[in-house]
Structures are given as C-alpha cells and as structure tokens.
Amino acid sequence: GESVGLHLPTLSVQEGDNSIINCAYSNSASDYFIWYKQESGKGPQFIIDIRSNMDKRQGQRVTVLLNKTVKHLSLQIAATQPGDSAVYFCAENWDTGNQFYFGTGTSLTVIP
Amino acid sequence: NAGVTQTPKFQVLKTGQSMTLQCAQDMNHEYMSWYRQDPGMGLRLIHYSVGAGITDQGEVPNGYNVSRSTTEDFPLRLLSAAPSQTSVYFCASSYAGITDTQYFGPGTRLTVL
C-alpha cells in the first residue's frame, strides 16, 4: 500500500515558539487526513482533520495545511507549551475505505 | 463514560501460546478496530468491525482473529503467538465509521519470547 512519511523524526522547540510538523503522502487519491498526538504510554488522540477539498483548517492553537500539488501536509502549533511534547502522527484515507494509513511519527520536545 | 478500555496492560507470552486481548467501549460506537504499533513504524490496522456481527481484515491480519458479538466488545485473539507479534496493541472506536473521530484505548504491551 501507499506509505505516509514524515520529513523529520524529531523536533525541539522553545516554549512559546510556534512548531511546524510536516508530513508527505504518496497517494494522490487520498482525500481525508488526520493528525494525532500520542503522549508517552498513551493511545493516540485526535487533534484535527482536513478533507481534500480544503487547503487549511484551524483549531484551537493548531492549524493544518494541505498542499495537494506536492502531496504535503503540515501541522502548525501556536505558542507551543510543555504539554505539547509528544509524538505526532499524520494518517491518510482514500476512497472512503475503512482504514487509515499512518506515518511513522515526529517526536516534539518543548524546551521550557 | 470510561471510553475505550483495554486489558491487560502488559503481557508476556511464550512462542506458541494463545491469548485474547480485550477491548470494550461504552460509547455505543459502531466502528471498532485493532492496531499494532512497532518502533519506527506507524500504526498498522489488523482488523476492524463496522458493527456487531461484522468484521474485516486490515493491513496486517495474519496471526490474529477477531469477533464482534456485541456492540461494546471487540476481542483480539492470538492463536499461536510468535516473536514477530511483540508490539503495542491499540483498540479504537468511532461512532459510525472510519471518518468519525476515533477514540483510542491506552494500549496493551505484548512481548512474545
């Protein structure tokens, strides 16, 4: 199947700065994307999603950008806090199939 | 609501042993699924169910069986454990389907010796 990849496996940011986590996907037919946050020892937690008919979606302190031309997805976290330290995964779905394909994850560390 | 619960939290098996990982949700969700998470890899779907009595295979179903006799429960069975099944297993549920928000359980860490 298609794979979902992340550009950077680790990211360290200063508290209060903005964070940008990137994701590349290879299946041009993907039409639904989700970002998950996974804290140590816990299951993934939904952050935000976006469909392919949109190029930007905003949530509370988070924004997801979708660039279908280059098959790229990014997650922006504003004013990063220590509680944002976690592994972040993107996942893609296509043809409304009953499964998502997950990327390998980016580990975000927030430096106080 | 307890959300999605999984038992046990940790388990060690010997090669060839069988066991069942339990998953339950109290949110009346129709869709339930099992994933495994290995170091350096994303979550991979093992099996899923779109409702009681209906199950289907995901990306990596070999070596695992599931059943869905009730809406609440979705157990995952390993019939003959192999070291390659050492992993962290997550159960997830969502209200109606894959595009609804999925809620994940806390995971079961399984080691097969």
mmCIF file of C-alpha atoms in Angstrom:
data_model
loop_
_atom_site.group_PDB
_atom_site.id
_atom_site.type_symbol
_atom_site.label_atom_id
_atom_site.label_comp_id
_atom_site.label_asym_id
_atom_site.label_seq_id
_atom_site.Cartn_x
_atom_site.Cartn_y
_atom_site.Cartn_z
ATOM 1 C CA GLY A 1 0.000 0.000 0.000
ATOM 2 C CA GLU A 2 0.915 3.640 -0.053
ATOM 3 C CA SER A 3 3.112 4.941 2.699
ATOM 4 C CA VAL A 4 2.833 8.120 4.665
ATOM 5 C CA GLY A 5 6.112 9.679 5.718
ATOM 6 C CA LEU A 6 7.365 12.496 7.862
ATOM 7 C CA HIS A 7 10.260 14.761 6.962
ATOM 8 C CA LEU A 8 11.747 14.991 10.479
ATOM 9 C CA PRO A 9 11.689 12.268 13.100
ATOM 10 C CA THR A 10 12.437 14.710 15.977
ATOM 11 C CA LEU A 11 11.761 18.359 16.616
ATOM 12 C CA SER A 12 12.783 20.539 19.559
ATOM 13 C CA VAL A 13 11.254 23.963 20.107
ATOM 14 C CA GLN A 14 11.416 26.605 22.791
ATOM 15 C CA GLU A 15 8.312 27.116 24.888
ATOM 16 C CA GLY A 16 6.215 29.853 23.393
ATOM 17 C CA ASP A 17 7.538 29.401 19.875
ATOM 18 C CA ASN A 18 5.465 28.025 17.021
ATOM 19 C CA SER A 19 6.007 24.433 15.880
ATOM 20 C CA ILE A 20 5.620 23.052 12.397
ATOM 21 C CA ILE A 21 5.432 19.315 11.807
ATOM 22 C CA ASN A 22 5.466 18.067 8.246
ATOM 23 C CA CYS A 23 4.086 15.011 6.521
ATOM 24 C CA ALA A 24 4.471 13.772 2.954
ATOM 25 C CA TYR A 25 1.968 11.425 1.440
ATOM 26 C CA SER A 26 2.372 9.500 -1.770
ATOM 27 C CA ASN A 27 -1.175 8.557 -2.723
ATOM 28 C CA SER A 28 -2.726 11.313 -4.788
ATOM 29 C CA ALA A 29 -6.117 9.678 -4.262
ATOM 30 C CA SER A 30 -6.012 10.382 -0.507
ATOM 31 C CA ASP A 31 -8.941 12.575 0.390
ATOM 32 C CA TYR A 32 -9.032 12.680 4.167
ATOM 33 C CA PHE A 33 -6.227 13.332 6.621
ATOM 34 C CA ILE A 34 -5.949 13.341 10.391
ATOM 35 C CA TRP A 35 -3.277 14.483 12.818
ATOM 36 C CA TYR A 36 -2.913 12.549 16.060
ATOM 37 C CA LYS A 37 -0.962 13.285 19.219
ATOM 38 C CA GLN A 38 0.439 10.451 21.276
ATOM 39 C CA GLU A 39 1.852 11.076 24.721
ATOM 40 C CA SER A 40 4.198 8.579 26.282
ATOM 41 C CA GLY A 41 2.385 5.438 27.423
ATOM 42 C CA LYS A 42 -0.962 6.510 26.000
ATOM 43 C CA GLY A 43 -3.024 5.887 22.922
ATOM 44 C CA PRO A 44 -3.188 8.383 20.047
ATOM 45 C CA GLN A 45 -5.506 11.332 20.482
ATOM 46 C CA PHE A 46 -7.286 13.111 17.635
ATOM 47 C CA ILE A 47 -6.078 16.682 17.077
ATOM 48 C CA ILE A 48 -7.510 17.922 13.809
ATOM 49 C CA ASP A 49 -8.591 16.649 10.421
ATOM 50 C CA ILE A 50 -8.872 18.008 6.915
ATOM 51 C CA ARG A 51 -10.510 16.856 3.717
ATOM 52 C CA SER A 52 -9.017 17.195 0.287
ATOM 53 C CA ASN A 53 -11.474 19.893 -0.756
ATOM 54 C CA MET A 54 -9.828 22.233 1.755
ATOM 55 C CA ASP A 55 -6.296 23.599 1.963
ATOM 56 C CA LYS A 56 -6.403 24.932 5.511
ATOM 57 C CA ARG A 57 -8.254 24.209 8.697
ATOM 58 C CA GLN A 58 -7.832 25.807 12.098
ATOM 59 C CA GLY A 59 -8.487 24.548 15.570
ATOM 60 C CA GLN A 60 -7.541 25.743 18.993
ATOM 61 C CA ARG A 61 -3.838 26.686 18.663
ATOM 62 C CA VAL A 62 -3.442 24.254 15.772
ATOM 63 C CA THR A 63 -3.662 24.696 12.028
ATOM 64 C CA VAL A 64 -3.411 22.029 9.369
ATOM 65 C CA LEU A 65 -2.314 22.937 5.865
ATOM 66 C CA LEU A 66 -2.795 20.690 2.875
ATOM 67 C CA ASN A 67 -0.903 21.128 -0.376
ATOM 68 C CA LYS A 68 -2.265 18.599 -2.835
ATOM 69 C CA THR A 69 0.058 19.731 -5.612
ATOM 70 C CA VAL A 70 3.114 18.428 -3.780
ATOM 71 C CA LYS A 71 1.229 15.951 -1.587
ATOM 72 C CA HIS A 72 2.263 17.630 1.630
ATOM 73 C CA LEU A 73 0.512 18.071 4.944
ATOM 74 C CA SER A 74 1.673 20.169 7.874
ATOM 75 C CA LEU A 75 0.578 20.749 11.442
ATOM 76 C CA GLN A 76 1.285 24.127 12.993
ATOM 77 C CA ILE A 77 1.076 24.543 16.750
ATOM 78 C CA ALA A 78 0.992 28.115 18.009
ATOM 79 C CA ALA A 79 2.680 29.169 21.252
ATOM 80 C CA THR A 80 3.959 25.669 21.957
ATOM 81 C CA GLN A 81 3.617 24.560 25.560
ATOM 82 C CA PRO A 82 5.377 21.811 27.551
ATOM 83 C CA GLY A 83 2.154 19.801 27.412
ATOM 84 C CA ASP A 84 2.535 19.656 23.637
ATOM 85 C CA SER A 85 5.569 17.381 23.977
ATOM 86 C CA ALA A 86 4.511 14.137 22.319
ATOM 87 C CA VAL A 87 4.760 12.140 19.125
ATOM 88 C CA TYR A 88 2.606 13.462 16.312
ATOM 89 C CA PHE A 89 1.273 11.233 13.533
ATOM 90 C CA CYS A 90 -0.447 12.030 10.302
ATOM 91 C CA ALA A 91 -2.794 9.485 8.768
ATOM 92 C CA GLU A 92 -4.437 9.317 5.370
ATOM 93 C CA ASN A 93 -7.534 7.673 3.970
ATOM 94 C CA TRP A 94 -8.618 7.301 0.394
ATOM 95 C CA ASP A 95 -11.688 6.217 -1.497
ATOM 96 C CA THR A 96 -13.604 6.294 1.811
ATOM 97 C CA GLY A 97 -12.041 2.940 2.582
ATOM 98 C CA ASN A 98 -12.342 1.551 6.069
ATOM 99 C CA GLN A 99 -8.796 2.136 7.124
ATOM 100 C CA PHE A 100 -6.218 4.827 7.652
ATOM 101 C CA TYR A 101 -2.530 4.604 6.871
ATOM 102 C CA PHE A 102 -0.308 6.175 9.466
ATOM 103 C CA GLY A 103 3.045 7.863 9.183
ATOM 104 C CA THR A 104 5.954 6.916 11.418
ATOM 105 C CA GLY A 105 5.572 9.951 13.675
ATOM 106 C CA THR A 106 7.561 13.032 14.725
ATOM 107 C CA SER A 107 8.677 13.434 18.299
ATOM 108 C CA LEU A 108 8.173 17.005 19.512
ATOM 109 C CA THR A 109 10.080 18.177 22.569
ATOM 110 C CA VAL A 110 9.266 21.539 24.108
ATOM 111 C CA ILE A 111 12.134 23.154 25.964
ATOM 112 C CA PRO A 112 10.981 25.252 28.954
ATOM 113 C CA ASN B 1 -18.114 7.160 30.385
ATOM 114 C CA ALA B 2 -14.981 5.037 30.669
ATOM 115 C CA GLY B 3 -14.311 5.432 26.927
ATOM 116 C CA VAL B 4 -12.226 2.658 25.385
ATOM 117 C CA THR B 5 -10.725 0.209 27.838
ATOM 118 C CA GLN B 6 -8.138 -2.474 27.155
ATOM 119 C CA THR B 7 -6.914 -5.362 29.258
ATOM 120 C CA PRO B 8 -4.344 -6.447 30.122
ATOM 121 C CA LYS B 9 -1.947 -3.505 30.117
ATOM 122 C CA PHE B 10 1.114 -5.749 29.871
ATOM 123 C CA GLN B 11 1.502 -9.384 28.844
ATOM 124 C CA VAL B 12 4.408 -11.760 28.292
ATOM 125 C CA LEU B 13 3.828 -14.938 26.290
ATOM 126 C CA LYS B 14 5.947 -17.818 25.151
ATOM 127 C CA THR B 15 6.044 -18.745 21.488
ATOM 128 C CA GLY B 16 3.053 -20.889 20.613
ATOM 129 C CA GLN B 17 0.841 -19.740 23.464
ATOM 130 C CA SER B 18 -2.563 -18.259 22.783
ATOM 131 C CA MET B 19 -4.293 -15.332 24.405
ATOM 132 C CA THR B 20 -7.053 -12.793 23.950
ATOM 133 C CA LEU B 21 -6.618 -9.052 24.226
ATOM 134 C CA GLN B 22 -9.786 -7.463 25.480
ATOM 135 C CA CYS B 23 -11.289 -4.207 24.228
ATOM 136 C CA ALA B 24 -14.516 -2.600 25.342
ATOM 137 C CA GLN B 25 -16.208 0.749 24.767
ATOM 138 C CA ASP B 26 -19.234 2.269 26.441
ATOM 139 C CA MET B 27 -19.980 4.983 23.883
ATOM 140 C CA ASN B 28 -22.304 2.896 21.688
ATOM 141 C CA HIS B 29 -19.838 3.151 18.825
ATOM 142 C CA GLU B 30 -20.431 1.017 15.770
ATOM 143 C CA TYR B 31 -16.900 1.047 14.370
ATOM 144 C CA MET B 32 -14.083 -0.655 16.272
ATOM 145 C CA SER B 33 -10.590 -1.545 15.214
ATOM 146 C CA TRP B 34 -7.295 -3.030 16.334
ATOM 147 C CA TYR B 35 -3.875 -1.592 15.503
ATOM 148 C CA ARG B 36 -0.368 -2.620 16.308
ATOM 149 C CA GLN B 37 2.432 -0.136 16.844
ATOM 150 C CA ASP B 38 6.045 -1.118 16.309
ATOM 151 C CA PRO B 39 9.139 1.054 16.867
ATOM 152 C CA GLY B 40 9.898 3.249 13.887
ATOM 153 C CA MET B 41 6.633 2.404 12.202
ATOM 154 C CA GLY B 42 3.223 3.952 12.166
ATOM 155 C CA LEU B 43 0.151 2.239 13.495
ATOM 156 C CA ARG B 44 -0.986 -0.597 11.270
ATOM 157 C CA LEU B 45 -4.540 -1.841 11.102
ATOM 158 C CA ILE B 46 -5.045 -5.506 11.991
ATOM 159 C CA HIS B 47 -8.823 -5.999 11.900
ATOM 160 C CA TYR B 48 -11.853 -3.800 12.103
ATOM 161 C CA SER B 49 -15.598 -4.060 12.578
ATOM 162 C CA VAL B 50 -18.344 -1.781 11.322
ATOM 163 C CA GLY B 51 -20.938 -3.255 13.663
ATOM 164 C CA ALA B 52 -21.927 -6.272 15.706
ATOM 165 C CA GLY B 53 -21.518 -9.466 13.717
ATOM 166 C CA ILE B 54 -19.369 -7.824 11.021
ATOM 167 C CA THR B 55 -15.572 -7.967 10.885
ATOM 168 C CA ASP B 56 -12.999 -7.460 8.174
ATOM 169 C CA GLN B 57 -9.264 -7.621 7.680
ATOM 170 C CA GLY B 58 -6.949 -4.669 7.767
ATOM 171 C CA GLU B 59 -3.409 -4.254 6.561
ATOM 172 C CA VAL B 60 -1.746 -6.933 8.744
ATOM 173 C CA PRO B 61 -4.348 -9.575 9.736
ATOM 174 C CA ASN B 62 -2.222 -12.746 9.666
ATOM 175 C CA GLY B 63 -1.943 -14.488 13.024
ATOM 176 C CA TYR B 64 -4.914 -12.677 14.537
ATOM 177 C CA ASN B 65 -8.626 -13.426 14.832
ATOM 178 C CA VAL B 66 -11.467 -11.180 15.928
ATOM 179 C CA SER B 67 -15.168 -11.420 16.602
ATOM 180 C CA ARG B 68 -17.841 -8.847 17.381
ATOM 181 C CA SER B 69 -20.751 -10.456 19.175
ATOM 182 C CA THR B 70 -21.819 -7.234 20.899
ATOM 183 C CA THR B 71 -21.517 -3.543 20.102
ATOM 184 C CA GLU B 72 -19.403 -2.995 23.201
ATOM 185 C CA ASP B 73 -16.705 -5.654 22.886
ATOM 186 C CA PHE B 74 -14.105 -6.419 20.243
ATOM 187 C CA PRO B 75 -11.560 -9.000 21.444
ATOM 188 C CA LEU B 76 -8.384 -9.788 19.523
ATOM 189 C CA ARG B 77 -7.126 -13.364 19.631
ATOM 190 C CA LEU B 78 -3.634 -14.614 19.036
ATOM 191 C CA LEU B 79 -3.952 -18.341 18.341
ATOM 192 C CA SER B 80 -0.246 -19.211 18.379
ATOM 193 C CA ALA B 81 1.938 -16.315 19.439
ATOM 194 C CA ALA B 82 5.173 -15.604 17.563
ATOM 195 C CA PRO B 83 8.033 -13.229 18.458
ATOM 196 C CA SER B 84 7.049 -11.112 15.439
ATOM 197 C CA GLN B 85 3.848 -10.271 17.296
ATOM 198 C CA THR B 86 5.757 -8.448 20.012
ATOM 199 C CA SER B 87 4.244 -4.997 19.815
ATOM 200 C CA VAL B 88 1.955 -2.481 21.451
ATOM 201 C CA TYR B 89 -1.673 -3.077 20.554
ATOM 202 C CA PHE B 90 -4.289 -0.343 20.444
ATOM 203 C CA CYS B 91 -8.013 -0.674 20.160
ATOM 204 C CA ALA B 92 -10.043 2.229 18.800
ATOM 205 C CA SER B 93 -13.689 3.029 18.273
ATOM 206 C CA SER B 94 -15.733 5.636 16.470
ATOM 207 C CA TYR B 95 -19.413 6.423 16.252
ATOM 208 C CA ALA B 96 -20.274 5.322 12.743
ATOM 209 C CA GLY B 97 -17.190 4.765 10.646
ATOM 210 C CA ILE B 98 -13.600 5.458 9.795
ATOM 211 C CA THR B 99 -14.157 9.144 9.104
ATOM 212 C CA ASP B 100 -15.658 9.812 12.513
ATOM 213 C CA THR B 101 -13.317 10.738 15.333
ATOM 214 C CA GLN B 102 -11.564 7.615 16.571
ATOM 215 C CA TYR B 103 -11.014 7.176 20.290
ATOM 216 C CA PHE B 104 -8.069 5.004 21.238
ATOM 217 C CA GLY B 105 -7.602 2.848 24.285
ATOM 218 C CA PRO B 106 -4.460 3.007 26.461
ATOM 219 C CA GLY B 107 -2.810 0.044 24.739
ATOM 220 C CA THR B 108 -1.554 -3.429 25.624
ATOM 221 C CA ARG B 109 2.188 -4.039 25.548
ATOM 222 C CA LEU B 110 2.766 -7.637 24.436
ATOM 223 C CA THR B 111 6.092 -9.445 24.489
ATOM 224 C CA VAL B 112 6.444 -12.875 22.907
ATOM 225 C CA LEU B 113 9.556 -14.781 23.940
#
